[in-house]
Amino acid sequence: MKMLTNIVLLFLASLLAMCSSAEKSQQASHNKSYPHVELSKELVRTAKEQQDASEIMDKLAAVSAEELSAELDTDEAKKAFWINVYNGSVQHILMKQPELFEDRGAFFKKDQVRIAGEIISLDKIEHGIIRGSKIKWLLGLVSDPFADKYERTFRTDSADGRIHFALNCGAKSCPYIAIYNAPYMNEQLDEIARQFLNRTSTYEPDEEKVFVTSLFSWFRGDFGGKSGIRDFLRKYDVIPEEADPSLSFQDYDWTLELGNYTDLSAGKTAAK
């Protein structure tokens, strides 16, 4: 009996130590300085307020890859920085040249965003970096074995389906734009996912069918396939826990529509 008591006490002590370590790690993340994430937030803010961002873009272009890589030392920091850069760049570019959106394929493939000394495309930011080197047209099922050094330096460790509800490519059906902050990234991605899915999904219990965004279909591998999609819908209260409806993917409206922003409560003070 005494041995069992000692084992339980050791287990509890170990658990408390783990919790303390996690809290310290989280606190360290909240206290860490992210100067270039702050610049990426300014890129979005200036787009929202239709202000010039040339000085911000110059600073993002001039930072060394080594310095930026050292700052973006977690997937949360990477996602915050690169989602802000993607959204802010799309808005700034298309506000000046909306005609570029007429050939969307060329627009996203074009090398036009300079970060850390390299001019890269929006496709590279989304699929190569934020999605962890996923091949664009293969449903999130296949990774790119030929990713270059720049992409390998900055890419996330794995694809996170929630990012698809945070990236705005300029189309009417795109998710709304928020400003992301590294220490609150998980909470913010949960919040934006809930916002988007509850706004765009329709559950029909009588038909056992749920109508959802085409993003689920195009990037199904990032969500774990159809069963993973249903898990997402359950997590964000689109369908009940016990439901197993068929999925109906809605048409995507590619009409150019800029200026769609939203606020997030998670990390609200830090996001300003």
Tab-separated table of C-alpha atoms in Angstrom:
chain	number	residue	atom	x	y	z
A	1	MET	CA	0.000	0.000	0.000
A	2	LYS	CA	2.838	2.376	0.891
A	3	MET	CA	4.529	1.642	-2.434
A	4	LEU	CA	1.305	2.407	-4.296
A	5	THR	CA	0.963	5.699	-2.410
A	6	ASN	CA	4.542	6.646	-3.306
A	7	ILE	CA	3.905	5.829	-6.967
A	8	VAL	CA	0.789	8.029	-6.986
A	9	LEU	CA	2.675	10.879	-5.306
A	10	LEU	CA	5.515	10.590	-7.820
A	11	PHE	CA	3.016	10.627	-10.674
A	12	LEU	CA	1.296	13.729	-9.288
A	13	ALA	CA	4.633	15.477	-8.780
A	14	SER	CA	5.632	14.656	-12.363
A	15	LEU	CA	2.274	15.917	-13.658
A	16	LEU	CA	2.617	19.175	-11.733
A	17	ALA	CA	6.139	19.642	-13.083
A	18	MET	CA	4.909	19.106	-16.645
A	19	CYS	CA	2.092	21.619	-16.167
A	20	SER	CA	4.509	24.137	-14.681
A	21	SER	CA	6.889	23.657	-17.612
A	22	ALA	CA	4.054	24.130	-20.118
A	23	GLU	CA	2.917	27.297	-18.333
A	24	LYS	CA	6.462	28.656	-18.342
A	25	SER	CA	6.811	27.856	-22.047
A	26	GLN	CA	3.531	29.600	-22.818
A	27	GLN	CA	4.534	32.594	-20.710
A	28	ALA	CA	7.892	32.764	-22.495
A	29	SER	CA	6.071	32.783	-25.831
A	30	HIS	CA	3.851	35.632	-24.653
A	31	ASN	CA	6.862	37.606	-23.448
A	32	LYS	CA	9.034	37.006	-26.514
A	33	SER	CA	9.556	39.840	-28.968
A	34	TYR	CA	8.347	39.238	-32.531
A	35	PRO	CA	9.391	42.425	-34.377
A	36	HIS	CA	8.719	41.089	-37.873
A	37	VAL	CA	5.412	39.552	-36.889
A	38	GLU	CA	4.570	43.064	-35.692
A	39	LEU	CA	5.526	44.380	-39.144
A	40	SER	CA	3.311	41.759	-40.782
A	41	LYS	CA	0.436	42.940	-38.596
A	42	GLU	CA	1.107	46.504	-39.765
A	43	LEU	CA	0.972	45.293	-43.358
A	44	VAL	CA	-2.600	44.112	-42.746
A	45	ARG	CA	-3.547	47.209	-40.775
A	46	THR	CA	-2.333	49.556	-43.519
A	47	ALA	CA	-4.279	47.556	-46.095
A	48	LYS	CA	-7.418	47.821	-43.977
A	49	GLU	CA	-6.964	51.574	-43.606
A	50	GLN	CA	-5.835	51.945	-47.246
A	51	GLN	CA	-2.521	53.487	-46.267
A	52	ASP	CA	0.865	53.264	-47.959
A	53	ALA	CA	2.910	50.238	-46.861
A	54	SER	CA	6.119	50.773	-48.828
A	55	GLU	CA	8.229	51.339	-45.695
A	56	ILE	CA	6.910	48.134	-44.115
A	57	MET	CA	7.552	46.170	-47.298
A	58	ASP	CA	11.104	47.540	-47.486
A	59	LYS	CA	11.804	46.348	-43.939
A	60	LEU	CA	10.372	42.901	-44.633
A	61	ALA	CA	12.494	42.681	-47.786
A	62	ALA	CA	15.682	43.749	-45.995
A	63	VAL	CA	15.636	41.394	-42.990
A	64	SER	CA	18.079	38.524	-43.362
A	65	ALA	CA	16.775	34.974	-43.704
A	66	GLU	CA	18.819	34.015	-40.650
A	67	GLU	CA	17.298	36.723	-38.458
A	68	LEU	CA	13.745	36.030	-39.603
A	69	SER	CA	14.160	32.271	-39.205
A	70	ALA	CA	15.458	32.721	-35.656
A	71	GLU	CA	12.419	34.832	-34.794
A	72	LEU	CA	9.900	32.452	-36.382
A	73	ASP	CA	10.975	29.540	-34.208
A	74	THR	CA	7.569	27.873	-33.784
A	75	ASP	CA	4.771	26.913	-36.147
A	76	GLU	CA	2.556	29.440	-34.371
A	77	ALA	CA	4.978	32.280	-35.126
A	78	LYS	CA	5.383	31.100	-38.725
A	79	LYS	CA	1.645	30.943	-39.303
A	80	ALA	CA	1.024	34.360	-37.745
A	81	PHE	CA	3.733	36.022	-39.827
A	82	TRP	CA	3.031	34.364	-43.162
A	83	ILE	CA	-0.775	34.559	-42.978
A	84	ASN	CA	-0.497	38.285	-42.250
A	85	VAL	CA	2.004	38.709	-45.096
A	86	TYR	CA	-0.226	36.791	-47.513
A	87	ASN	CA	-3.432	38.629	-46.625
A	88	GLY	CA	-1.796	42.050	-46.466
A	89	SER	CA	0.049	41.544	-49.753
A	90	VAL	CA	-3.059	40.379	-51.622
A	91	GLN	CA	-5.019	43.409	-50.455
A	92	HIS	CA	-2.274	45.943	-51.184
A	93	ILE	CA	-1.481	44.527	-54.634
A	94	LEU	CA	-5.086	44.204	-55.779
A	95	MET	CA	-6.113	47.613	-54.437
A	96	LYS	CA	-3.533	49.084	-56.840
A	97	GLN	CA	-4.035	46.647	-59.726
A	98	PRO	CA	-7.412	44.880	-59.498
A	99	GLU	CA	-7.096	43.775	-63.132
A	100	LEU	CA	-4.442	41.234	-62.069
A	101	PHE	CA	-7.215	39.114	-60.564
A	102	GLU	CA	-8.657	38.477	-64.026
A	103	ASP	CA	-5.956	35.824	-64.530
A	104	ARG	CA	-5.917	34.303	-61.077
A	105	GLY	CA	-3.550	31.482	-61.975
A	106	ALA	CA	-0.872	33.900	-63.150
A	107	PHE	CA	-1.511	36.226	-60.205
A	108	PHE	CA	-0.858	33.573	-57.563
A	109	LYS	CA	2.116	32.047	-59.405
A	110	LYS	CA	3.912	35.346	-60.019
A	111	ASP	CA	6.967	36.123	-57.875
A	112	GLN	CA	5.924	39.499	-56.458
A	113	VAL	CA	6.374	39.526	-52.659
A	114	ARG	CA	9.886	40.221	-51.381
A	115	ILE	CA	10.609	38.753	-47.946
A	116	ALA	CA	14.096	38.266	-46.452
A	117	GLY	CA	15.876	38.995	-49.720
A	118	GLU	CA	13.794	36.665	-51.914
A	119	ILE	CA	10.947	37.530	-54.273
A	120	ILE	CA	8.354	34.805	-53.902
A	121	SER	CA	4.844	34.039	-55.090
A	122	LEU	CA	1.626	33.930	-53.131
A	123	ASP	CA	1.402	30.233	-54.042
A	124	LYS	CA	4.786	29.627	-52.417
A	125	ILE	CA	3.661	31.411	-49.265
A	126	GLU	CA	0.419	29.441	-49.029
A	127	HIS	CA	1.313	25.957	-50.225
A	128	GLY	CA	5.072	25.850	-49.769
A	129	ILE	CA	5.453	27.660	-46.449
A	130	ILE	CA	2.157	27.803	-44.535
A	131	ARG	CA	1.014	24.324	-45.615
A	132	GLY	CA	4.425	22.717	-45.118
A	133	SER	CA	5.370	22.078	-48.779
A	134	LYS	CA	2.086	20.631	-50.031
A	135	ILE	CA	1.652	20.355	-53.811
A	136	LYS	CA	-1.103	22.781	-54.760
A	137	TRP	CA	-3.338	20.661	-56.980
A	138	LEU	CA	-3.091	17.304	-55.166
A	139	LEU	CA	-5.783	17.861	-52.488
A	140	GLY	CA	-3.290	18.175	-49.642
A	141	LEU	CA	-2.379	14.498	-50.035
A	142	VAL	CA	1.169	14.860	-51.405
A	143	SER	CA	4.151	16.874	-50.172
A	144	ASP	CA	6.748	18.392	-52.493
A	145	PRO	CA	10.049	16.473	-52.242
A	146	PHE	CA	11.856	19.186	-54.231
A	147	ALA	CA	11.208	22.155	-51.939
A	148	ASP	CA	14.069	24.648	-52.105
A	149	LYS	CA	16.210	25.844	-49.194
A	150	TYR	CA	14.176	29.028	-48.627
A	151	GLU	CA	10.939	27.057	-48.374
A	152	ARG	CA	12.486	24.445	-46.071
A	153	THR	CA	13.804	27.218	-43.824
A	154	PHE	CA	10.436	28.876	-43.244
A	155	ARG	CA	7.804	26.190	-43.758
A	156	THR	CA	5.608	24.822	-40.997
A	157	ASP	CA	6.167	21.282	-39.760
A	158	SER	CA	2.731	20.123	-40.905
A	159	ALA	CA	-0.433	21.329	-42.587
A	160	ASP	CA	-3.098	22.839	-40.311
A	161	GLY	CA	-6.556	22.768	-41.873
A	162	ARG	CA	-7.611	25.863	-39.940
A	163	ILE	CA	-5.335	28.109	-42.020
A	164	HIS	CA	-7.747	27.762	-44.936
A	165	PHE	CA	-10.282	29.735	-42.909
A	166	ALA	CA	-7.721	32.506	-42.307
A	167	LEU	CA	-6.258	33.081	-45.778
A	168	ASN	CA	-8.018	35.598	-48.016
A	169	CYS	CA	-7.153	35.489	-51.733
A	170	GLY	CA	-9.371	38.430	-52.684
A	171	ALA	CA	-12.474	36.490	-53.774
A	172	LYS	CA	-15.996	37.020	-52.449
A	173	SER	CA	-16.179	33.521	-50.948
A	174	CYS	CA	-12.860	33.885	-49.115
A	175	PRO	CA	-12.698	33.960	-45.317
A	176	TYR	CA	-12.550	37.380	-43.710
A	177	ILE	CA	-9.183	38.896	-42.799
A	178	ALA	CA	-8.032	39.189	-39.212
A	179	ILE	CA	-4.718	40.280	-37.694
A	180	TYR	CA	-2.789	37.355	-36.199
A	181	ASN	CA	-0.413	37.413	-33.268
A	182	ALA	CA	2.085	34.598	-32.594
A	183	PRO	CA	1.393	33.872	-28.883
A	184	TYR	CA	-2.371	33.604	-29.487
A	185	MET	CA	-2.274	31.778	-32.803
A	186	ASN	CA	-4.048	28.585	-31.770
A	187	GLU	CA	-6.886	30.455	-30.088
A	188	GLN	CA	-7.189	32.836	-33.025
A	189	LEU	CA	-7.286	30.041	-35.594
A	190	ASP	CA	-9.986	28.290	-33.584
A	191	GLU	CA	-11.974	31.499	-33.450
A	192	ILE	CA	-11.675	32.312	-37.163
A	193	ALA	CA	-12.544	28.710	-38.068
A	194	ARG	CA	-15.677	28.860	-35.931
A	195	GLN	CA	-16.655	32.223	-37.442
A	196	PHE	CA	-16.203	31.076	-41.020
A	197	LEU	CA	-17.738	27.627	-40.721
A	198	ASN	CA	-20.812	28.824	-38.898
A	199	ARG	CA	-21.283	31.591	-41.461
A	200	THR	CA	-20.871	29.422	-44.550
A	201	SER	CA	-22.211	25.976	-43.558
A	202	THR	CA	-25.792	24.701	-43.558
A	203	TYR	CA	-26.798	21.459	-41.867
A	204	GLU	CA	-29.972	19.747	-43.073
A	205	PRO	CA	-30.755	17.037	-40.472
A	206	ASP	CA	-33.844	15.773	-42.303
A	207	GLU	CA	-31.731	15.022	-45.372
A	208	GLU	CA	-28.644	14.035	-43.366
A	209	LYS	CA	-26.646	16.448	-45.495
A	210	VAL	CA	-24.378	19.388	-44.719
A	211	PHE	CA	-23.490	22.102	-47.217
A	212	VAL	CA	-19.940	23.340	-46.735
A	213	THR	CA	-17.241	25.449	-48.374
A	214	SER	CA	-15.341	24.027	-51.341
A	215	LEU	CA	-12.140	24.655	-49.379
A	216	PHE	CA	-12.806	21.337	-47.647
A	217	SER	CA	-12.836	19.554	-50.992
A	218	TRP	CA	-9.783	21.250	-52.499
A	219	PHE	CA	-7.601	20.646	-49.426
A	220	ARG	CA	-9.197	17.517	-47.992
A	221	GLY	CA	-5.831	16.002	-47.085
A	222	ASP	CA	-5.168	18.908	-44.705
A	223	PHE	CA	-8.351	17.944	-42.832
A	224	GLY	CA	-7.780	14.205	-42.727
A	225	GLY	CA	-10.168	13.278	-45.537
A	226	LYS	CA	-13.959	13.201	-45.351
A	227	SER	CA	-14.059	11.763	-41.833
A	228	GLY	CA	-11.677	14.524	-40.733
A	229	ILE	CA	-13.938	17.125	-42.329
A	230	ARG	CA	-16.881	15.837	-40.304
A	231	ASP	CA	-14.712	15.981	-37.170
A	232	PHE	CA	-14.003	19.654	-37.955
A	233	LEU	CA	-17.708	20.332	-38.360
A	234	ARG	CA	-18.449	18.647	-35.027
A	235	LYS	CA	-15.658	20.519	-33.251
A	236	TYR	CA	-17.015	23.881	-34.385
A	237	ASP	CA	-20.670	22.979	-33.709
A	238	VAL	CA	-21.793	22.933	-37.331
A	239	ILE	CA	-23.209	19.421	-36.897
A	240	PRO	CA	-24.155	17.504	-33.731
A	241	GLU	CA	-21.648	15.089	-32.213
A	242	GLU	CA	-23.661	12.040	-33.232
A	243	ALA	CA	-24.379	13.202	-36.809
A	244	ASP	CA	-22.750	11.603	-39.850
A	245	PRO	CA	-24.178	13.572	-42.803
A	246	SER	CA	-23.127	13.442	-46.429
A	247	LEU	CA	-21.012	16.397	-47.562
A	248	SER	CA	-22.145	18.785	-50.283
A	249	PHE	CA	-19.483	21.251	-51.419
A	250	GLN	CA	-20.829	24.669	-52.401
A	251	ASP	CA	-19.739	26.645	-55.441
A	252	TYR	CA	-16.985	29.191	-54.764
A	253	ASP	CA	-17.678	32.781	-55.790
A	254	TRP	CA	-14.478	34.085	-57.395
A	255	THR	CA	-15.777	37.631	-57.843
A	256	LEU	CA	-13.103	40.085	-56.688
A	257	GLU	CA	-14.110	41.576	-53.343
A	258	LEU	CA	-11.553	43.402	-51.231
A	259	GLY	CA	-11.855	44.887	-47.765
A	260	ASN	CA	-13.522	42.031	-45.879
A	261	TYR	CA	-12.142	42.189	-42.320
A	262	THR	CA	-13.155	40.807	-38.966
A	263	ASP	CA	-12.027	41.195	-35.356
A	264	LEU	CA	-10.956	38.349	-33.087
A	265	SER	CA	-11.377	38.383	-29.331
A	266	ALA	CA	-8.351	36.135	-28.693
A	267	GLY	CA	-5.274	38.309	-28.159
A	268	LYS	CA	-7.328	41.367	-29.072
A	269	THR	CA	-5.087	43.914	-27.338
A	270	ALA	CA	-1.914	42.393	-28.787
A	271	ALA	CA	-3.376	42.240	-32.300
A	272	LYS	CA	-3.871	46.001	-32.571
